[in-house]
Coordinates of C-alpha atoms and ligand atoms in Angstrom, one line a residue:
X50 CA -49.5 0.6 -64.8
X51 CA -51.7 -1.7 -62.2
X52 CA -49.6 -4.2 -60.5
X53 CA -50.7 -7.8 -61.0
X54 CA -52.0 -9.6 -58.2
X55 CA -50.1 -11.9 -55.8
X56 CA -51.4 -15.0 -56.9
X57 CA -48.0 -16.8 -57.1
X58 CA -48.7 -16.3 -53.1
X59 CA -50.9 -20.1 -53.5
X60 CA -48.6 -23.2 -53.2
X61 CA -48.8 -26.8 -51.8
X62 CA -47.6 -26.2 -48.5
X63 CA -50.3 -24.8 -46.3
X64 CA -51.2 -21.9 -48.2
X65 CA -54.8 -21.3 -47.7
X66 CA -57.5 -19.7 -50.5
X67 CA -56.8 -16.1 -48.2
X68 CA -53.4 -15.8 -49.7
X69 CA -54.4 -16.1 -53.5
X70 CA -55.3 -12.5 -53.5
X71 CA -54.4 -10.9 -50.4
X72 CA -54.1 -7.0 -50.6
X73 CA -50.4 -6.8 -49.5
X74 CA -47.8 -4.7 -50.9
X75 CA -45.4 -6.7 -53.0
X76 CA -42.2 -5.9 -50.9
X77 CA -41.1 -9.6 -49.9
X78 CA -41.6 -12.1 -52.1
X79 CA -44.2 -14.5 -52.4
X80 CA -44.9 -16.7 -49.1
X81 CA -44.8 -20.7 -49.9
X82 CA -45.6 -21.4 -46.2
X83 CA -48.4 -20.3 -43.7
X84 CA -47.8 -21.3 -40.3
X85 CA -50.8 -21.5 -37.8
X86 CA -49.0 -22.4 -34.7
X87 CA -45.3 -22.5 -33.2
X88 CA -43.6 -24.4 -29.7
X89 CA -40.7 -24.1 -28.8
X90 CA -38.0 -24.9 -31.9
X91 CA -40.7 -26.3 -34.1
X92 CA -43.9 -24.2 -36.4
X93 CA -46.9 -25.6 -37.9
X94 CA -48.7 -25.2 -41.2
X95 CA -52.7 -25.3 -41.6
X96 CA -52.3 -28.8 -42.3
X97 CA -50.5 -29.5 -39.3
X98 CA -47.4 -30.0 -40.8
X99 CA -44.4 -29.7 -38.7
X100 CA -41.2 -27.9 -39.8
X101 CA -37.9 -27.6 -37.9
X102 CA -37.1 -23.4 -37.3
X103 CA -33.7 -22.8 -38.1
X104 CA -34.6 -19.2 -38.2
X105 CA -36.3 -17.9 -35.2
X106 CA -38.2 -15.2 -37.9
X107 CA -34.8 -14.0 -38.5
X108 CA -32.7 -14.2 -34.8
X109 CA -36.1 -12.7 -33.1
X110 CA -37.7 -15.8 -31.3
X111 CA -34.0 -16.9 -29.5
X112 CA -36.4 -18.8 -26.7
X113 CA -38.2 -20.5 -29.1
X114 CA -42.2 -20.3 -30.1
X115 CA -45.1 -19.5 -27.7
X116 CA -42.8 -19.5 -24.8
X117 CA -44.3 -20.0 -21.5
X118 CA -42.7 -17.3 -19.4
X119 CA -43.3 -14.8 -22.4
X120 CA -46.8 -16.0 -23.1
X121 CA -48.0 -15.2 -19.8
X122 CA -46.1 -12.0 -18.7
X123 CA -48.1 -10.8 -22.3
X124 CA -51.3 -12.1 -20.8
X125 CA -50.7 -10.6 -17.4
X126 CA -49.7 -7.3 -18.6
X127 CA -52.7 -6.9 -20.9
X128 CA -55.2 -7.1 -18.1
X129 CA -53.3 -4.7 -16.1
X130 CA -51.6 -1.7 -18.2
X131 CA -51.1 -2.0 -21.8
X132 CA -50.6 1.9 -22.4
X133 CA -50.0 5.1 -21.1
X134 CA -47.2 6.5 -22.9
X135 CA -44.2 8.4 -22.3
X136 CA -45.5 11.0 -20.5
X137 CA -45.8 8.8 -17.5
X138 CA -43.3 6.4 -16.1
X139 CA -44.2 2.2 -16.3
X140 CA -42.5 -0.8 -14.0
X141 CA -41.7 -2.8 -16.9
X142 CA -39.7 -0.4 -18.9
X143 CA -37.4 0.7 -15.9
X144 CA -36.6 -2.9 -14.9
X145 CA -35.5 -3.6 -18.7
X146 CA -33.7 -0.9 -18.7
X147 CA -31.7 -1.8 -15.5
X148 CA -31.1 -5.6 -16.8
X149 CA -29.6 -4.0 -19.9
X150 CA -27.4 -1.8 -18.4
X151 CA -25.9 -4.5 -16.3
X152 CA -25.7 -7.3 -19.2
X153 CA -23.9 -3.9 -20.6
X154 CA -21.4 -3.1 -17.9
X155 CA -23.2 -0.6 -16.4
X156 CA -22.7 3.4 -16.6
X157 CA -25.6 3.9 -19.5
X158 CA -29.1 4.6 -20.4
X159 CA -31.8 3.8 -22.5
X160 CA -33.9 4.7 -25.3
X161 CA -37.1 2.1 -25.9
X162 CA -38.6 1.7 -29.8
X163 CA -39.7 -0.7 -31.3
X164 CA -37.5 -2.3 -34.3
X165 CA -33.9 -2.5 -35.1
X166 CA -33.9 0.4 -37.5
X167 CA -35.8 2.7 -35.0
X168 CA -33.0 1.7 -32.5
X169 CA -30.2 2.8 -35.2
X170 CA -32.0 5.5 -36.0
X171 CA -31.7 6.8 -32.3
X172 CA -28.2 5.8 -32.5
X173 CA -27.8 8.3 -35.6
X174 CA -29.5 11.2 -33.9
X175 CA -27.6 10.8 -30.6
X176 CA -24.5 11.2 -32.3
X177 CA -25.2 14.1 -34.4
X178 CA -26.5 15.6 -31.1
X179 CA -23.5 14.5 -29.4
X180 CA -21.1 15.8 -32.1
X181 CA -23.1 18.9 -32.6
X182 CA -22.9 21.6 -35.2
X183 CA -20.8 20.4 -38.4
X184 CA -19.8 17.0 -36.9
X185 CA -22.6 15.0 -37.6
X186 CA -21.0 11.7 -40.1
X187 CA -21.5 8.5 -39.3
X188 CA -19.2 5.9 -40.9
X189 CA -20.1 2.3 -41.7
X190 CA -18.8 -0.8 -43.3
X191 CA -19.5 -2.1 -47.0
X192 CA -21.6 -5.2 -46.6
X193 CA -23.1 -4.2 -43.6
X194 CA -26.9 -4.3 -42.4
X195 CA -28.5 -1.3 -40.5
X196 CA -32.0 -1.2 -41.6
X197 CA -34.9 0.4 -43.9
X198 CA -35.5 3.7 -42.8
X199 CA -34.5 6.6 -45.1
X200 CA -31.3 7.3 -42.7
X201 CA -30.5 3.5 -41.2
X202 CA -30.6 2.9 -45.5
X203 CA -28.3 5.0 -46.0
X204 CA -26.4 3.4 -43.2
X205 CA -26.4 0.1 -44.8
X206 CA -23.2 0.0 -46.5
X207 CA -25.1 -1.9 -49.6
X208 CA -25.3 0.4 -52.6
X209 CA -27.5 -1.8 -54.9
X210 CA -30.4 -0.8 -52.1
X211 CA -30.2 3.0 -52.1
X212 CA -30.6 3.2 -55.9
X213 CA -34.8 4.0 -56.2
X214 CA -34.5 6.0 -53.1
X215 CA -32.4 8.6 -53.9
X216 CA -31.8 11.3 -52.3
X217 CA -31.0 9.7 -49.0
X218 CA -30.3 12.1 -46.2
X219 CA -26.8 13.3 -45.9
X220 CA -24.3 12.3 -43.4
X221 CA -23.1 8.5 -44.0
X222 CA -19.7 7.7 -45.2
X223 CA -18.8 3.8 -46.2
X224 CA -15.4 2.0 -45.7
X225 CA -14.2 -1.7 -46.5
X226 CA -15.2 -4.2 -44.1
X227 CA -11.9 -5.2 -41.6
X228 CA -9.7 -2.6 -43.1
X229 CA -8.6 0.0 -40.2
X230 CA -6.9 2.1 -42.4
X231 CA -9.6 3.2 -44.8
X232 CA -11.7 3.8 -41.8
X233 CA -8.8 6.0 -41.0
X234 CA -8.7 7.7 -44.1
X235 CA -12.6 8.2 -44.2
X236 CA -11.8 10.5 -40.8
X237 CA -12.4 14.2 -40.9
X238 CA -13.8 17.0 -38.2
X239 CA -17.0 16.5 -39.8
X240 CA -17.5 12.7 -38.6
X241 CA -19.3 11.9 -35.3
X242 CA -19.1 8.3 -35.3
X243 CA -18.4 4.5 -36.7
X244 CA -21.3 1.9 -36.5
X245 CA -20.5 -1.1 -37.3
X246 CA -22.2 -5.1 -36.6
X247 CA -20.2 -7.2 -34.6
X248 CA -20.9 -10.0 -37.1
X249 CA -22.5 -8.6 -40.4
X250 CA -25.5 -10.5 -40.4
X251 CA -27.3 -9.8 -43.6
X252 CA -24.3 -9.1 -45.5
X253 CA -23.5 -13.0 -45.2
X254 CA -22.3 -13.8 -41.2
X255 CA -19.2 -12.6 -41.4
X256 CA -17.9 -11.9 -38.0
X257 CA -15.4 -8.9 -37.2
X258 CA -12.2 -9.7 -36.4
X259 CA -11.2 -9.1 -32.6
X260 CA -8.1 -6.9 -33.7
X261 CA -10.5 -5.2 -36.3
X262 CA -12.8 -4.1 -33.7
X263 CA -10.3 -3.1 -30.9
X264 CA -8.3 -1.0 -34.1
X265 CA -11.7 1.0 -34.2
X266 CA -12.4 1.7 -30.4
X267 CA -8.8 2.8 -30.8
X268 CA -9.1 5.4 -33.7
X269 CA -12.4 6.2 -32.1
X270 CA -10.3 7.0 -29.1
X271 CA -7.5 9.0 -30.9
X272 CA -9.7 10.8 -32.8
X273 CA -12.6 11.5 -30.3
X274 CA -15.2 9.7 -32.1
X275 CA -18.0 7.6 -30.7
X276 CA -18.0 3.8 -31.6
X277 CA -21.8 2.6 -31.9
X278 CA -22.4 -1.1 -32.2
X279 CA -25.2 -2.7 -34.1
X280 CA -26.8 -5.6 -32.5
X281 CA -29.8 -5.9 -33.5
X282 CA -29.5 -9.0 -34.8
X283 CA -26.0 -10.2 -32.9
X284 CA -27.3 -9.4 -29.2
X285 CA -28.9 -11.1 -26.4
X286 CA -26.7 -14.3 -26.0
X287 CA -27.3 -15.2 -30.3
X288 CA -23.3 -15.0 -30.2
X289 CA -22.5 -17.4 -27.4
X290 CA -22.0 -13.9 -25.5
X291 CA -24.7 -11.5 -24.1
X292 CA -23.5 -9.2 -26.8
X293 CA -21.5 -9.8 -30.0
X294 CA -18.5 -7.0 -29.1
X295 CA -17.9 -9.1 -25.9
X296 CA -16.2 -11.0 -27.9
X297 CA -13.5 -8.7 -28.6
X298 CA -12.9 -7.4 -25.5
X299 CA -13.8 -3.4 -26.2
X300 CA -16.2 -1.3 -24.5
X301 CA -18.6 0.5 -26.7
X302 CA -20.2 3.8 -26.2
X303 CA -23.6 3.1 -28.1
X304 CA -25.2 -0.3 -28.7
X305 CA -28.3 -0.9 -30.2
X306 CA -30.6 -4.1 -30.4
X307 CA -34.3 -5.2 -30.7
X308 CA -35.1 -9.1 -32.4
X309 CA -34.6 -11.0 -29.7
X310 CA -35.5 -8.5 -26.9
X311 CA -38.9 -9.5 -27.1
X312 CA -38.9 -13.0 -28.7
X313 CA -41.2 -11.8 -31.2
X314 CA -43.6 -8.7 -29.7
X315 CA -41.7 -5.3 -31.3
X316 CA -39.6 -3.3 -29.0
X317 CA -36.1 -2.1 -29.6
X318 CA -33.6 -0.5 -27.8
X319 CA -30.7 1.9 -28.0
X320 CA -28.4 1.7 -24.9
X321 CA -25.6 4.8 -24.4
X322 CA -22.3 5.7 -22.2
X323 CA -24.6 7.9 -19.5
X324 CA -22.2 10.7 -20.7
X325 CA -23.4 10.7 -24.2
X326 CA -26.6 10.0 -23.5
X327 CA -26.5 13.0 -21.8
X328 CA -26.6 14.8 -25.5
X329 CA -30.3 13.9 -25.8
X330 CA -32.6 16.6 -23.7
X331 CA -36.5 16.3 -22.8
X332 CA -37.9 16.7 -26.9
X333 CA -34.8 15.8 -28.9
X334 CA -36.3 12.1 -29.6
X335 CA -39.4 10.3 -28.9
X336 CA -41.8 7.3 -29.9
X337 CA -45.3 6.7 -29.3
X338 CA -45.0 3.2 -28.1
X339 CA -41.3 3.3 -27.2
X340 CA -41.2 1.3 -23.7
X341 CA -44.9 0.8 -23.3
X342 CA -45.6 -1.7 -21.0
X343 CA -46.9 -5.1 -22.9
X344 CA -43.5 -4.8 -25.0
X345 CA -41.6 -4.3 -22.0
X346 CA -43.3 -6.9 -20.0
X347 CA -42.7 -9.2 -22.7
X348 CA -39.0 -8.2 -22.7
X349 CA -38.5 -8.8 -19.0
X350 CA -39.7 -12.0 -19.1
X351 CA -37.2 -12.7 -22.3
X352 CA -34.5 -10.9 -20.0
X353 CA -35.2 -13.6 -16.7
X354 CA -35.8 -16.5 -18.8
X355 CA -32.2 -15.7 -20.4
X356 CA -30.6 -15.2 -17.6
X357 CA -32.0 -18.2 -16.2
X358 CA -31.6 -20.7 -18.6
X359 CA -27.7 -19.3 -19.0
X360 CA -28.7 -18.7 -23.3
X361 CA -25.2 -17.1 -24.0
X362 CA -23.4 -20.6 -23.1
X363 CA -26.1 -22.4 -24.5
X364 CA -25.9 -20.9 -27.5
X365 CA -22.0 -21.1 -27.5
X366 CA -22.5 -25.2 -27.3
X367 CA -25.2 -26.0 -28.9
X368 CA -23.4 -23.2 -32.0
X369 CA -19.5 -25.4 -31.8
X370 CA -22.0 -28.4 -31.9
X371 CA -24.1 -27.5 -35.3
X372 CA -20.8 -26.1 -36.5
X373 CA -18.5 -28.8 -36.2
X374 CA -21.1 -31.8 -37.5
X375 CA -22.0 -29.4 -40.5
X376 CA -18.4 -28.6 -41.3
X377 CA -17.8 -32.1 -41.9
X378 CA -20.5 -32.8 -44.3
X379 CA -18.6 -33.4 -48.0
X380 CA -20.7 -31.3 -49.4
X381 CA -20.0 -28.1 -47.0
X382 CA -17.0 -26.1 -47.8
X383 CA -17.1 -24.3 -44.4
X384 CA -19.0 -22.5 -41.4
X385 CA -18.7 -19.2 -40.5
X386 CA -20.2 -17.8 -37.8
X387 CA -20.7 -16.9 -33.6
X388 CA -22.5 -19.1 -31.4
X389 CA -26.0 -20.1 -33.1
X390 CA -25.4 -17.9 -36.0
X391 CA -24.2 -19.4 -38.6
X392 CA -23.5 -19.3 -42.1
X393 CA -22.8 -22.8 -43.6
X394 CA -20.7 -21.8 -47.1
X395 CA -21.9 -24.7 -49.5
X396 CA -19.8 -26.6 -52.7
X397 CA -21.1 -26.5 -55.8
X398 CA -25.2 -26.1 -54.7
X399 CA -27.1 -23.2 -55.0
X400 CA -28.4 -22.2 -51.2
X401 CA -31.4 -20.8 -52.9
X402 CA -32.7 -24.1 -54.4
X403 CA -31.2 -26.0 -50.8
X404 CA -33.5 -23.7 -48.6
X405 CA -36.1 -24.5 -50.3
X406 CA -36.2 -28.0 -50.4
X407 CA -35.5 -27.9 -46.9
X408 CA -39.1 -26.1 -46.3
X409 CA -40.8 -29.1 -48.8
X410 CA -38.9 -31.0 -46.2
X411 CA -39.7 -29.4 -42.9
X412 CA -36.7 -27.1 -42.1
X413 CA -36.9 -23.5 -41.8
X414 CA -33.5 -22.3 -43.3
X415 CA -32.5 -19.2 -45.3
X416 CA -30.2 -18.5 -48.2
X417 CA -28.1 -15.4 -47.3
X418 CA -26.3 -15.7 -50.2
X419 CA -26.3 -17.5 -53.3
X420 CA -24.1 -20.3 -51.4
X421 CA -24.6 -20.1 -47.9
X422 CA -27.1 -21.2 -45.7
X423 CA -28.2 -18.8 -42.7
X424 CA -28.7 -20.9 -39.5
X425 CA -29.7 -19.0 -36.6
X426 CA -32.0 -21.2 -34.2
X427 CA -33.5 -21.1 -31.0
X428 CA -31.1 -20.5 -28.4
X429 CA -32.7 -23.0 -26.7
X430 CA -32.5 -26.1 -28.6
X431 CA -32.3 -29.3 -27.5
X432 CA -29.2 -31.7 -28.6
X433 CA -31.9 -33.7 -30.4
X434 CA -33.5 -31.2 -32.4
X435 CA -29.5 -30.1 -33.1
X436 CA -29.1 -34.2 -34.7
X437 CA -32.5 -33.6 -36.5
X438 CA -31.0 -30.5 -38.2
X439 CA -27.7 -31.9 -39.0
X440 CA -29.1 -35.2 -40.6
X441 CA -32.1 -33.9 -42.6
X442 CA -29.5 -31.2 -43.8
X443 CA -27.1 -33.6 -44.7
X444 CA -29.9 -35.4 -46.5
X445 CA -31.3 -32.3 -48.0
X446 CA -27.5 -31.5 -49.8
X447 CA -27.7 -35.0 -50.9
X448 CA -30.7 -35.2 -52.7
X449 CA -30.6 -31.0 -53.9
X450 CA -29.6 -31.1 -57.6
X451 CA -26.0 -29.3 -58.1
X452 CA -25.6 -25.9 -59.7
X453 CA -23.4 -25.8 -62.6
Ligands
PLP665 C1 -27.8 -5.7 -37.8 C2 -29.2 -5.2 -38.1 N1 -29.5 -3.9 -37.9 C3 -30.7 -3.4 -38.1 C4 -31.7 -4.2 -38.6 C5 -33.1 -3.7 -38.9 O1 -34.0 -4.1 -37.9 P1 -35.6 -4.0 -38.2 O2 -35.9 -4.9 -39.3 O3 -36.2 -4.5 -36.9 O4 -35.9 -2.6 -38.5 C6 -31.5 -5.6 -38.9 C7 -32.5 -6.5 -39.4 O5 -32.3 -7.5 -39.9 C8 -30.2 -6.1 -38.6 O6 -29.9 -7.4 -38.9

């Protein structure tokens, strides 16, 4: 059977004649926005229509659109090395990898890719390396978010997803979210590890509990187990911390992240206790671009410009700030959330139909489940843009027609 053709991809919001038919596989869903142009907190359609980003292309552009600092270290790096893979050593990549380390605590190494699920995926093979023959499990939560690759799928403690792609590799067992003692029970000599998000991000921001998370680094402790955090979409001051776990006060020994690393050019990262680490020898893993030097050039300026601007308290204020004026909307049953990401739970709308009336309006939001709102903006923005938000929201759940 031939698939039709996208043309529900044409819309009245700067959708141009190239989208009617465009060859694309049909794994998103249709596109009612093309954007031309970004700066800063704000995107532009072909018209030149302006729209507010409450998104940041899903946590990845935390300093905003076409930033300066990032603009130029891409434009600086691509007249001087773009390329010369891992066989040789690069500045760019060794300085990143010193800056995480620290903004880690020090004591680790790590991996380069480039996207979240490549960075898991290291995660995965370190710990089956690490555990070595017959200790090789890695246990995850129900609800949780790890990515798209055969093994990161499986990962994903979301059921309904692994269902056309069976069989998935072996080796992934799945407890309930916040309950220590079925991660207890899930516990055998044949499990290596727990991965777990420090907020479950696509699963609906639900943040972890601090006792939750320090019960796991101590069952991982007890039962000599490595405890690998996900932050792919948590890390890099999105939390109001550098890192979601930093929160809760434990130490992990693996960590993974990309989004945000490079505001919006591809690179990922899996970061590990030096000891563990230490599993991996010259062959066990490798990428082509993994740490080449535009992504890592790009990431170093993210890295400076973070550091600089202080994003993690930014985040945490301009986050309490969204959070508390949303909250008090009648129409908002509660927020959930860390820092600038945020889940706004909504009474008696559907979020699907809010988020988009809030594009037709100029607001970049996403529904992340059937009643709440994802909000996860540029760490970077202003109190002004915050008031923006908060009234064309409050306007938006006004004017939305109410679900049944
Ligand atoms: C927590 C988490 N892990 C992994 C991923 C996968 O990242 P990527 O889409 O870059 O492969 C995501 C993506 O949303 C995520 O939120």
């Amino acid at each position: 059977m031939t698939a039709a053709p996208r043309t529900a991809h044409r819309t009245a919001m700067g959708a141009g004649d190239d989208l009617v038919r465009c060859p694309l596989m049909p794994t998103y869903g249709a596109p009612t926005v093309q954007f031309v142009r970004g700066e800063g907190a704000w995107l532009y359609d072909r018209d030149g229509r302006r729209y507010l980003d409450l998104l940041s292309g899903l946590a990845v552009t935390s300093l905003g659109h076409a930033h300066p600092a990032v603009a130029d270290a891409l434009a600086q790096q691509s007249r001087t090395l773009l390329h010369v893979s891992n066989l040789f050593g690069t500045e760019p990549g060794a300085q990143v990898a010193i800056t995480l380390d620290r903004l880690l605590g020090g004591g680790g190494q790590v991996f380069f890719c480039n996207s979240g699920a490549e960075a898991n995926e290291a995660a995965i093979k370190l710990a089956r390396k690490w555990g070595g023959h017959g200790r090789y499990q890695v246990v995850s939560a129900y609800g949780s978010f790890h990515g798209r690759t055969l093994a990161t799928l499986h990962a994903t403690g979301q059921p309904s997803k692994w269902e056309a792609f069976q069989p998935l590799p072996e080796g992934f067992r799945h407890v309930a979210w916040d309950d220590l003692d079925a991660l207890e029970a899930a516990i055998d000599d044949t499990v290596a590890a727990v991965l777990l998000e420090p907020v479950q991000g696509e699963g609906g921001v639900n943040p972890a509990r601090a006792e939750y998370f320090r019960g796991v680094r101590r069952i991982c402790d007890e039962r000599g187990l490595l405890f690998m955090v996900d932050e792919v979409q948590t890390g890099l001051g999105r939390t109001g911390r550098w890192f979601g776990h930093q929160h809760f006060d434990v130490t992990p020994d693996v960590v993974t992240m990309a989004k945000a690393l490079g505001n919006g050019v591809p690179i990922g990262a899996c970061w590990a206790r030096a000891d563990v680490a230490a599993a991996f020898r010259p062959g066990d893993h490798a990428t082509t671009y993994g740490g080449q030097p535009l992504a890592t050039a790009a990431a170093r300026a993210v890295l400076a410009t973070m550091e600089a601007e202080d994003v993690p308290a930014r985040a945490a204020r301009a986050g309490r700030l969204l959070a508390d004026r949303l909250g008090a909307l009648p129409e908002v049953a509660d927020v959930r959330g860390l820092g600038l990401l945020l889940a706004v739970e909504l009474v008696g709308l559907d979020a699907r139909d809010v988020a988009s009336a809030a594009l037709a309006a100029g607001l970049v939001v996403n529904a992340v489940t059937p009643t709440a709102l994802r909000l996860a903006p540029s760490l970077l923005i202003t109190d002004d843009e915050v008031d923006h938000a908060v009234e064309a929201i409050a306007a938006l759940l006004t004017t939305t027609p109410r679900s049944t």
